[in-house]
XYZ file of C-alpha atoms in Angstrom:
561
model
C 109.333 74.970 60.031
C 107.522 72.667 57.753
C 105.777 74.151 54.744
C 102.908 71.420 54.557
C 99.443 71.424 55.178
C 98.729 70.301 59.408
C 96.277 67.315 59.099
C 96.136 67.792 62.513
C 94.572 71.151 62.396
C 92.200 70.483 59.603
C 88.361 69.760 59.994
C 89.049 69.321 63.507
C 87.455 72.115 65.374
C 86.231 73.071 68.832
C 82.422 72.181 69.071
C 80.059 71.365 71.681
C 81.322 67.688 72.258
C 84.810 68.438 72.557
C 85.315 71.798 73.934
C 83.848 73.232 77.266
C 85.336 76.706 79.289
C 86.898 76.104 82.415
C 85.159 77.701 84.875
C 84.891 76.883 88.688
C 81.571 76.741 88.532
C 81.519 73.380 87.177
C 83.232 71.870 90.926
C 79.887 72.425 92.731
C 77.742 70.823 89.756
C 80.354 67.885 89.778
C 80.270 67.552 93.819
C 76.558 68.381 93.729
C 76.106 65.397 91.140
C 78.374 62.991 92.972
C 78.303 63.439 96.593
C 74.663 65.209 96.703
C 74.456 64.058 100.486
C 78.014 64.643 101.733
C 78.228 67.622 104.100
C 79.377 70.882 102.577
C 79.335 73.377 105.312
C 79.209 73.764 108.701
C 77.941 76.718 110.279
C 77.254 76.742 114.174
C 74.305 74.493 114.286
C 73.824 74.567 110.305
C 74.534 71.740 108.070
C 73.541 71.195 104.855
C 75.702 68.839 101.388
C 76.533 69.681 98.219
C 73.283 69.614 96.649
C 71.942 72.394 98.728
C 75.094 74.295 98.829
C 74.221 74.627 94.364
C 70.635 75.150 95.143
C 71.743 77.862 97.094
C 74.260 79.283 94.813
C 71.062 79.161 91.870
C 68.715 80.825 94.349
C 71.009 83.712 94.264
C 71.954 83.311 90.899
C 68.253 83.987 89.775
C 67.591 86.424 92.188
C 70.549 88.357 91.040
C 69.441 88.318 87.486
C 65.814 89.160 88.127
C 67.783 92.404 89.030
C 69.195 92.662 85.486
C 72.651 91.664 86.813
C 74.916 90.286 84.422
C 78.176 90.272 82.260
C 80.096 93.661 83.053
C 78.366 94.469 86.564
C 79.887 94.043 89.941
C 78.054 92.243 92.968
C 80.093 93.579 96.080
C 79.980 91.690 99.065
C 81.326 92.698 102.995
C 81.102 89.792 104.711
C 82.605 87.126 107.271
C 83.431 83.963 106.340
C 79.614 82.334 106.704
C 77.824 80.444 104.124
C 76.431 83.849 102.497
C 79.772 84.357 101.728
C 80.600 80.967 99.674
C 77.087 81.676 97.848
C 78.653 84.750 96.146
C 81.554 82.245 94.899
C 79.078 80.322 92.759
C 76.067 82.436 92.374
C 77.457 85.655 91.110
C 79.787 83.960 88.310
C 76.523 82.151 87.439
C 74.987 85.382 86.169
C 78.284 86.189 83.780
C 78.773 89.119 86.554
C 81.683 89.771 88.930
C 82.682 89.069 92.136
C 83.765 91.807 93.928
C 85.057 90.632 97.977
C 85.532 93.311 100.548
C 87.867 93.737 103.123
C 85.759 94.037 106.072
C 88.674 96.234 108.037
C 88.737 98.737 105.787
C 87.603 102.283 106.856
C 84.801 103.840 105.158
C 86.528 106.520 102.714
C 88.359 103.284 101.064
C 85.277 100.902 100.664
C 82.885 103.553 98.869
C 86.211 104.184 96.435
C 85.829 100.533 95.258
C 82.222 100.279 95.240
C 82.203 103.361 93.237
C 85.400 102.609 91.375
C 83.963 98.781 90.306
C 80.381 100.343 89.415
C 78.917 97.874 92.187
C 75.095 97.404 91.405
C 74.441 95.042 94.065
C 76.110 95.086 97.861
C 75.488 92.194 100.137
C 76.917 93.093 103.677
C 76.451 91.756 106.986
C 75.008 93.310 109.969
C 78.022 93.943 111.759
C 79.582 95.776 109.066
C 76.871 97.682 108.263
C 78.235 100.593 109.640
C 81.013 101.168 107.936
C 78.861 100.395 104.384
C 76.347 102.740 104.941
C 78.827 105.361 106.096
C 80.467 104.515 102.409
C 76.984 104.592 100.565
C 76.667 108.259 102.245
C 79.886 109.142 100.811
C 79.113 108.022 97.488
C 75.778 109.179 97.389
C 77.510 112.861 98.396
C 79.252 112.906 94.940
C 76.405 111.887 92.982
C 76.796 108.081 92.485
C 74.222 105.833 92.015
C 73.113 103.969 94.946
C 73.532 99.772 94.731
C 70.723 97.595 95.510
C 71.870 96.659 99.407
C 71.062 93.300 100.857
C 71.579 92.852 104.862
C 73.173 89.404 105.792
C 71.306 88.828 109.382
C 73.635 85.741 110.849
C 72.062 83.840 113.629
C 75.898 82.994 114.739
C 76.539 86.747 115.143
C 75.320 87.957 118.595
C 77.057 91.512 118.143
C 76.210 95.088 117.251
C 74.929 96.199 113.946
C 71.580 97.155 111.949
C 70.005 96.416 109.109
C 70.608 98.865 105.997
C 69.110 97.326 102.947
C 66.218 96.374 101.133
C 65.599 92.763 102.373
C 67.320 90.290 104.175
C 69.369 87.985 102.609
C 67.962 84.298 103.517
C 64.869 85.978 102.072
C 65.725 87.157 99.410
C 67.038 83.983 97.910
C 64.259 81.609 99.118
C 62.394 83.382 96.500
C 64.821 82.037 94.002
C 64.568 79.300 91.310
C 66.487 76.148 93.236
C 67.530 75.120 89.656
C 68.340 78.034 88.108
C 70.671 77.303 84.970
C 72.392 80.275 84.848
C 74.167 81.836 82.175
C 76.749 79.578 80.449
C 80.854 81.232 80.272
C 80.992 81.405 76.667
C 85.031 82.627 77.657
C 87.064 80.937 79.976
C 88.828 84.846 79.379
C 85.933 86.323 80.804
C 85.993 87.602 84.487
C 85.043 86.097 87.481
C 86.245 88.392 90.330
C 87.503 92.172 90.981
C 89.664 91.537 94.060
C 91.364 95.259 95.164
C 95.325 95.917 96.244
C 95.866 98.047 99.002
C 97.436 101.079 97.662
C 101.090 101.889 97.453
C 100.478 105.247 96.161
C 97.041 106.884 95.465
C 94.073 104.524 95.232
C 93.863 100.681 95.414
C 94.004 98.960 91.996
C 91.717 96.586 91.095
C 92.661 93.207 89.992
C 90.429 91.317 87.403
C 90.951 87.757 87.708
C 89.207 85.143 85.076
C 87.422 82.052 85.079
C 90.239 79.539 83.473
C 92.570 81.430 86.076
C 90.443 80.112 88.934
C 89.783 76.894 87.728
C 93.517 76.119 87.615
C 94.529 77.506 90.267
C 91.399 75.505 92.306
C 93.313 72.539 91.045
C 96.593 74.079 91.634
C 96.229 74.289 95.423
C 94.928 70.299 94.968
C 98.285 69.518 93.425
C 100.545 71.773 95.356
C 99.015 70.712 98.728
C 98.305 67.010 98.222
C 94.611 67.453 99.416
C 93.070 63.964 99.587
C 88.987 63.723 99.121
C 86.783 64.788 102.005
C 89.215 67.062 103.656
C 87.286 68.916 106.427
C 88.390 72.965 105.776
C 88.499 75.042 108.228
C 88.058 79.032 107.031
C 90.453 80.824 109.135
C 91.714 82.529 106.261
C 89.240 85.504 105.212
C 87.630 84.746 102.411
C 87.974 88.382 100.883
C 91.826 87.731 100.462
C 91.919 87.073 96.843
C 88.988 85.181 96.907
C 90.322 82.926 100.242
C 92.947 81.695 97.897
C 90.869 80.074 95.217
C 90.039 77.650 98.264
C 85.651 78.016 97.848
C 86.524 76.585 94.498
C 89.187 73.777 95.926
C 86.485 72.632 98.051
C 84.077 71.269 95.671
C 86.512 69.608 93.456
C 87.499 67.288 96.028
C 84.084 67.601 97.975
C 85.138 68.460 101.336
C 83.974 70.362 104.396
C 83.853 74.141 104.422
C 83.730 74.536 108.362
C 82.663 78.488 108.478
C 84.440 80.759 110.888
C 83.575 84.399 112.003
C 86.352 85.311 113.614
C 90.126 84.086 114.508
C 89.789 83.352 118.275
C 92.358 80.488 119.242
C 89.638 78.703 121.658
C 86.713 78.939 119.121
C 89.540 77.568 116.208
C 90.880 74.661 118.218
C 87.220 73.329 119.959
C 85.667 73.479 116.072
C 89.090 71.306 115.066
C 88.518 68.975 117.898
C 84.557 68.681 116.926
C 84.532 68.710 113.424
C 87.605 66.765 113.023
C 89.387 69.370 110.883
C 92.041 68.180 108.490
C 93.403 70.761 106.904
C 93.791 75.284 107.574
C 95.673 78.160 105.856
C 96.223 81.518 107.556
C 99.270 84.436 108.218
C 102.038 83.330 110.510
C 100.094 85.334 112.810
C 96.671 82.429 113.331
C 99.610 79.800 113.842
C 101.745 81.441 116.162
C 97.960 82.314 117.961
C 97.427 78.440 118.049
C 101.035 77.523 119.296
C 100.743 79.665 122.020
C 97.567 78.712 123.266
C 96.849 76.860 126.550
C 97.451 72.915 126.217
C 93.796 72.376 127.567
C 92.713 73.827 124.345
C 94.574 71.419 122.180
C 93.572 68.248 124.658
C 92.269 65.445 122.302
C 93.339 66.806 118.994
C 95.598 63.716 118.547
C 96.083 63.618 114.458
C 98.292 65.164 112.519
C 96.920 68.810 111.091
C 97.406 70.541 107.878
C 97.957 74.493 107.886
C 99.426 76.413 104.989
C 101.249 79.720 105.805
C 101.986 82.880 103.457
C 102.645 86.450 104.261
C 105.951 86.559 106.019
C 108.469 83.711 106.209
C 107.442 81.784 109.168
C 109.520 82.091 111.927
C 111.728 78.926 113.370
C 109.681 79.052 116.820
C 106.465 78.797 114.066
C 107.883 75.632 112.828
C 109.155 74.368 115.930
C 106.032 74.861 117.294
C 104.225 73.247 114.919
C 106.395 70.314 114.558
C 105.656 70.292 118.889
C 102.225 69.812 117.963
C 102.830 67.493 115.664
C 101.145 69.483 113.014
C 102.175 69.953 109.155
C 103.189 73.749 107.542
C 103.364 74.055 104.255
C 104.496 77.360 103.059
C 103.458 79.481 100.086
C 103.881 82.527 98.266
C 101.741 84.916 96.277
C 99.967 88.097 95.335
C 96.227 89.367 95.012
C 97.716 89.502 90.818
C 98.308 86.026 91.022
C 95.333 84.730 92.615
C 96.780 84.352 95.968
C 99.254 81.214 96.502
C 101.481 80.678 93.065
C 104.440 79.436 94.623
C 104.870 76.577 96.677
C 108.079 75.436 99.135
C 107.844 71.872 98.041
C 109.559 69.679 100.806
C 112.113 67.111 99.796
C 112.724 64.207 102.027
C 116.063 64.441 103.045
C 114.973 67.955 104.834
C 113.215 65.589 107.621
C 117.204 64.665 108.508
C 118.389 68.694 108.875
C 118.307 70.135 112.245
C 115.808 72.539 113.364
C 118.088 75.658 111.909
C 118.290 73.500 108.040
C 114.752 72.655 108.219
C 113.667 76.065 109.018
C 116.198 78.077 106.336
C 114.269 75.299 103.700
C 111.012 75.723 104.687
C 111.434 79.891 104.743
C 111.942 79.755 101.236
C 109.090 80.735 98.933
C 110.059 78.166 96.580
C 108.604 76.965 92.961
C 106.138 77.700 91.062
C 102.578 76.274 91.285
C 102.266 73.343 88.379
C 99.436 75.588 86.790
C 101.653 78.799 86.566
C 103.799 78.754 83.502
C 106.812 80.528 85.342
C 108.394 82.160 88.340
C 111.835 83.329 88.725
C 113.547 86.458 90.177
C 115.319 88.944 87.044
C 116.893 91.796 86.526
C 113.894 94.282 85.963
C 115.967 96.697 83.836
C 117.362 94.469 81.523
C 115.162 91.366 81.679
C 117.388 88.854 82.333
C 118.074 85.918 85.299
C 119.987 86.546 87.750
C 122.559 84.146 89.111
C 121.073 80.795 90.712
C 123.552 81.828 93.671
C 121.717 82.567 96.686
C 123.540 86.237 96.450
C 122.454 88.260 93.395
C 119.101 90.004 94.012
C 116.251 90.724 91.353
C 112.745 91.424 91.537
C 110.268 88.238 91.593
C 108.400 87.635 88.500
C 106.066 85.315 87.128
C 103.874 84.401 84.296
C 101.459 81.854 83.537
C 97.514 81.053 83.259
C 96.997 81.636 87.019
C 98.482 85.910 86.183
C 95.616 88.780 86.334
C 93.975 89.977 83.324
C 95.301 93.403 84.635
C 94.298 96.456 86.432
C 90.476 97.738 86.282
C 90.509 101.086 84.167
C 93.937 101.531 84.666
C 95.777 100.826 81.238
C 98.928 102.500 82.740
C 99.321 100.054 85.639
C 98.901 97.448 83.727
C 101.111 97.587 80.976
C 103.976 98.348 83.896
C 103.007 95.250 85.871
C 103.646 93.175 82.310
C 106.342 95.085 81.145
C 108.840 92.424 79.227
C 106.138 89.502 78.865
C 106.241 89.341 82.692
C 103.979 90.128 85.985
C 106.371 92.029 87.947
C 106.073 91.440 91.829
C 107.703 94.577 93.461
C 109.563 92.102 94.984
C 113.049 91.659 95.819
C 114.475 87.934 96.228
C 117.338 85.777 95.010
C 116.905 82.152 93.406
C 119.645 79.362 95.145
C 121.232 76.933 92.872
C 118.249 74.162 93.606
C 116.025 76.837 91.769
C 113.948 77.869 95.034
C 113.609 81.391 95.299
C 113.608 83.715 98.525
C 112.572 87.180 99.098
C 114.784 89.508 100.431
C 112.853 92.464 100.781
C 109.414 94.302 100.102
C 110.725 96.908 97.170
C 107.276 99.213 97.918
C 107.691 98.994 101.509
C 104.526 97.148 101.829
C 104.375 96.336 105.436
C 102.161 92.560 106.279
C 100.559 92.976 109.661
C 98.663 89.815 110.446
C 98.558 88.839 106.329
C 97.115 92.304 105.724
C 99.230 94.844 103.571
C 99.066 98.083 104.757
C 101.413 100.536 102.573
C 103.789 102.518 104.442
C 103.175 105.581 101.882
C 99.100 105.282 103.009
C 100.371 105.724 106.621
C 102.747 108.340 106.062
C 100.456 110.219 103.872
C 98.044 110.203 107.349
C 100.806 111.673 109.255
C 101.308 114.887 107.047
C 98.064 115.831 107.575
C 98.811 116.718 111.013
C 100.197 120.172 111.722
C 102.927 118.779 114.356
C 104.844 116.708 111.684
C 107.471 118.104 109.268
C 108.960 114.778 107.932
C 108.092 111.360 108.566
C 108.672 107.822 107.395
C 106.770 104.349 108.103
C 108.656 100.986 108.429
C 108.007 97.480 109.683
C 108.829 96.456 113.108
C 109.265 93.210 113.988
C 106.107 91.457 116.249
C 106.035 88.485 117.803
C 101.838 88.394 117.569
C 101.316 89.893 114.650
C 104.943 89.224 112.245
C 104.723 93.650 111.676
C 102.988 96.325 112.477
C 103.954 100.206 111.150
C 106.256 101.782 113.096
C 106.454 105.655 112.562
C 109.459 108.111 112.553
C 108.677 111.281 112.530
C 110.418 114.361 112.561
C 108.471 117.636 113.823
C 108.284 121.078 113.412
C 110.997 123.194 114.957
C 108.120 124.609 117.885
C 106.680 121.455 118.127
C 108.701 119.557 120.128
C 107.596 118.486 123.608
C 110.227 119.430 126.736
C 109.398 116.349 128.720
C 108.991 112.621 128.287
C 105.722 113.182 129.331
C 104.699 115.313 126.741
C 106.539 113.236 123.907
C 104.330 110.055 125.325
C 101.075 112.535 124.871
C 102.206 114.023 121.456
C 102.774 110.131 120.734
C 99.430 108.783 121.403
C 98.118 112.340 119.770
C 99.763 111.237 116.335
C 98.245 107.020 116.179
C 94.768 108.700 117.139
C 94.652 111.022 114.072
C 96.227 108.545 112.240
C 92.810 106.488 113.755
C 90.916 109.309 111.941
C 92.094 108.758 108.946
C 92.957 104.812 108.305
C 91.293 101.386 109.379
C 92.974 100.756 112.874
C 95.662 98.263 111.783
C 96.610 100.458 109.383
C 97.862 102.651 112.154
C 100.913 103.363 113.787
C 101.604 101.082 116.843
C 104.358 103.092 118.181
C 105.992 106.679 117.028
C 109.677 107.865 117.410
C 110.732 111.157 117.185
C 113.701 112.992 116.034
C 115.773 113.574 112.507
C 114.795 111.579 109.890
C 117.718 110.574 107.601
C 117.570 111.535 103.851
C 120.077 111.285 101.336
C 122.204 114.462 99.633
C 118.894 114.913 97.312
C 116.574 114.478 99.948
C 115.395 110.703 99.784
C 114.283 109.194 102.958
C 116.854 106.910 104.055
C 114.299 103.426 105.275
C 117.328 101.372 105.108
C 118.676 102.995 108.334
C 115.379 103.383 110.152
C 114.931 99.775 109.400
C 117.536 98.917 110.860
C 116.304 100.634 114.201
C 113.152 99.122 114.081
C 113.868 96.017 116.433
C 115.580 98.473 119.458
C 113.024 99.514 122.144
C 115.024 102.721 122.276
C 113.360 106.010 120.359
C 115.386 108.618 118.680
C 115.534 111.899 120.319
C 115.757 114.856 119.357
C-alpha cells in the first residue's frame, strides 16, 4: 500500500455542488420538470401528468407535516393499487417519515401487530378495507395503544361494501395542502424510506427497513435489468404493498411512463385496460399469467403487439411460457425477497436460447439467474462454513446476497438481524445450486414458506392454527401443487385417539370443520385448502418428516387412518 499523501483525497470534499443523496424522490421532480404534460396515471375515467402527480405527492407531504409527521414516524397505508396509493410513494418520504404498505389480505389480529409494532401515527385506508382496520384499531386500542390519526380513501372506482372510519376523507384532506410544498430534504441516502413486513415463519412478522439509496438503485435496477424504454404504459397488477410493488412507483418516473391503476386482478378488466390503454409492459405471480393464458380468445381480440410481463414467486411453469410465447407475449423472470427490495436477481436471456426447444427454453428461463447490476453479489454458499459451493448444477447451499439494494435490517429486532447478515452476507433461507454459467436455481424453500398466488403464507402460522383445535394431536402444513394458484397449504393432520370419524362422511365434515377454524384464526388464503388425515411421520427424535408428506402432496389420495 503506498505510504504517500492521496492528492486525490485532499481539499476535495463533498459540498453542495458536487454531492446530492439518492433518493427516489428526485424521479417525480425530474419527470415533473421534463414531461410536466405527459400522462402519469390512469384511473377509470381519471387522468392527470407528471406535474400533478408531484403536486399531489406535496399536498400530502404538507398535510402530513402539519400533523408533526416526520423523521422516525410511520405513515401506514391499506390500500389498492389507486392513485392514493402512489401518493404515499412520494409524499410520505417527503416528510423524512416512513412508508409503511399493508397487505390488504391480512386478518385483523396481524395488521394492528404492525401498526402497533411500527408506532404508525398516521393510517390511510380505503373504504373497503375499513373493516378489517378498525377491527385492528379496536384491538390496539384494547391494550392501551395510542390511536393513529385515520384517513378514509373514498374511491369513485370502488362500487363495493365498506364505511368510512376516519377523520376526513382523503381527496380532502390534501386539497388543503400546499401544491408546492418543498418538503424536507434526505440529508442520508442511509436514512429510511419504507417499513415493508415478512410474513412470519415463527412468531410475529419482522419488519424490514429499506433506505432511500436502496430504492433509488434498485428504481434504476429494474430499468437496466428489464430494458424499459421511455413512455412505457404500466399496468399495476402487481399489489403495490409487495415490497413497495417492486420499487416499480419509483421506476415509473425515471423513465416517465404510465401508471395504469388497477383494483383488482380480474382477467377481463386486465386484458380490455391493455387493449385501451395500449399497455406495454406488467409484472405479477405465475398465478395473473396463467389467469391471462387461460382466458377466452375474445378477451385478447385486438391486442396485436408484443407484451411485457415479469414473473417471480415460483418458477414459471413450461405451459406459462408456452403460453405466453402462444400469445406472442415476453416473460422475463426474476427473483427476490421483501429484504432485498423485491426483484434482485434477474434470468437474463442469451440469444442462442431462442434456438432450444420448448423443454431448453423453459429449464433456462426457470432459473433465477444473476444478480441485478445494482446488487453487489448473489451466489448460493455453504451457510456453516461460508464458502461457494460447486458451480455444478448438483451441490446445494443456501442463496445469499449482498449489495446496496440489501435491508438495513429488522425493526427492533437486533437478534434477527445480525442472523440474516451473519458472515458479511443476507442469508435467504433459501436452498439452490449455481450451474457452471453462474445462474443460480432454487431447489427448495428451507422455512417451508409456502407462495400461494405470490403471497407467502408460513406453514408454521398454519400449523400453529391447527393446534388450537381440540381434534388435532399432530399436524404438519406443506405445499401442494395448483394449477391456478402455483400452491396452496395442504394440511396433514393426525388426531386424537377418540377423535377419529367412522365414516367418510364424517372425515369430509371433520375436514371442512378444521379449514373453518383455521378461517377463525388466519386471512383466508392463509388457510388450508384441503386436510388429510392419518399418522404423521416423525423421525427417531420426533421431527416431522415434510420431506415424505411432500412427496404426497401431488396424489388426490388422503392418508387414512
Amino acid at each position: 500500500m503506498p505510504t504517500h499523501p492521496n492528492p486525490f483525497r485532499q481539499d476535495l470534499d463533498r459540498n453542495a455542488a458536487n454531492y446530492a443523496a439518492l433518493t427516489p424522490v428526485s424521479f417525480i421532480e425530474w419527470a415533473a420538470e421534463v414531461f410536466p404534460q405527459r400522462c402519469a396515471v390512469i384511473h377509470g375515467p381519471l387522468r392527470y401528468g407528471w406535474a400533478q402527480m408531484l403536486e399531489r405527492a406535496r399536498r400530502l407531504a404538507s398535510v402530513l407535516a402539519a400533523r408533526d409527521i416526520g423523521p422516525g414516524d410511520t405513515v401506514s397505508v391499506v390500500l389498492p393499487n389507486i392513485p392514493a396509493m402512489l401518493d404515499a410513494h412520494f409524499g410520505v418520504p417527503m416528510t423524512g417519515a416512513v412508508l409503511n404498505t399493508i397487505n390488504t389480505r391480512l386478518d385483523a389480529a396481524t395488521v394492528a401487530f404492525q401498526l402497533r409494532h411500527s408506532g404508525a401515527r398516521v393510517v390511510v385506508v380505503d373504504r373497503e378495507f375499513s373493516g378489517v382496520v378498525r377491527e385492528a384499531l379496536a384491538l390496539n386500542a384494547q391494550a392501551g395503544q395510542p390511536a393513529p390519526f385515520v384517513v378514509d380513501v373514498d374511491d369513485p372506482v370502488h362500487d363495493g361494501a365498506g364505511e368510512r372510519i376516519g377523520a376526513i376523507e382523503y381527496e380532502q384532506w390534501i386539497a388543503a395542502g400546499d401544491p408546492a410544498y418543498a418538503g424536507r430534504p434526505v440529508e442520508d441516502e442511509w436514512d429510511a424510506i419504507a417499513l415493508n413486513y415478512t410474513s412470519g415463519t415463527t412468531g410475529d412478522p419482522k419488519g424490514v427497513v429499506v433506505h432511500h439509496r436502496g430504492a433509488y438503485l434498485n428504481a434504476v435496477g429494474n430499468v437496466l435489468s428489464w430494458s424499459l424504454p421511455r413512455h412505457p404504459v404500466y399496468l399495476w397488477t402487481l399489489p403495490l404493498f409487495h415490497c413497495n410493488g417492486w420499487c416499480f412507483p419509483w421506476t415509473l418516473p425515471a423513465v416517465a411512463g404510465t401508471n395504469v391503476c388497477l383494483r383488482k386482478v380480474d382477467a377481463a378488466l386486465i386484458l380490455g385496460l391493455i387493449r385501451e390503454h395500449h399497455v406495454t409492459h406488467y409484472c405479477g405471480a405465475p398465478i395473473v399469467h396463467s389467469l391471462l393464458i387461460n382466458a377466452p380468445a375474445e378477451l385478447k381480440a385486438g391486442i396485436d403487439w408484443s407484451v411485457k410481463a415479469m414473473v417471480a414467486g415460483a418458477a414459471p411453469p413450461a405451459a406459462m411460457i408456452e403460453g405466453m410465447e402462444r400469445m406472442g407475449w415476453d416473460v422475463t423472470h426474476v427473483y427476490g425477497l421483501t429484504e432485498v427490495y423485491g426483484p434482485a436477481s434477474v434470468c437474463v436471456k442469451h440469444e442462442d436460447w431462442d434456438a432450444l426447444d420448448l423443454a431448453g427454453r423453459v429449464e433456462r428461463n426457470a432459473r433465477q439467474g444473476v444478480r441485478y447490476q445494482v446488487q453487489q453479489g448473489l451466489t448460493v454458499m455453504d451457510a456453516e462454513a461460508m464458502r461457494e459451493v460447486p458451480y455444478d448444477g448438483e451441490t446445494m447451499g443456501e442463496v445469499v446476497f449482498r449489495g446496496n439494494i440489501v435491508m438495513k435490517g429488522y425493526l427492533k429486532n437486533p437478534k434477527a438481524t445480525a442472523e440474516a447478515f451473519r458472515g458479511g452476507w443476507f442469508h435467504t433461507g433459501d436452498l439452490g445450486v449455481v450451474h457452471p454459467d453462474g445462474y443460480v436455481k432454487l431447489k427448495d424453500r428451507a422455512k417451508d414458506i409456502i407462495i400461494s398466488g405470490g403471497e407467502n403464507i408460513s406453514s408454521i402460522e398454519v400449523e400453529d392454527a391447527l393446534y388450537k383445535h381440540p381434534a388435532v394431536l399432530s399436524c404438519a402444513v406443506v405445499a401442494r401443487p395448483d394449477p391456478k394458484w402455483g400452491e396452496t397449504p395442504l394440511a396433514f393432520v393426525e388426531l386424537k385417539a377418540d377423535r377419529m370419524p367412522a365414516t367418510p362422511e364424517a372425515r369430509a365434515a371433520l375436514a371442512e370443520e378444521l379449514i373453518e377454524h383455521c378461517r377463525a384464526h388466519l386471512a383466508r388464503f392463509k388457510c388450508p385448502r384441503e386436510v388429510r388425515f392419518g399418522p404423521v411421520p416423525k423421525t427417531s427424535t420426533g421431527k416431522i418428516q415434510k420431506h415424505l408428506l411432500r412427496a404426497q402432496a401431488g396424489s388426490a389420495s388422503a392418508i387414512e387412518g
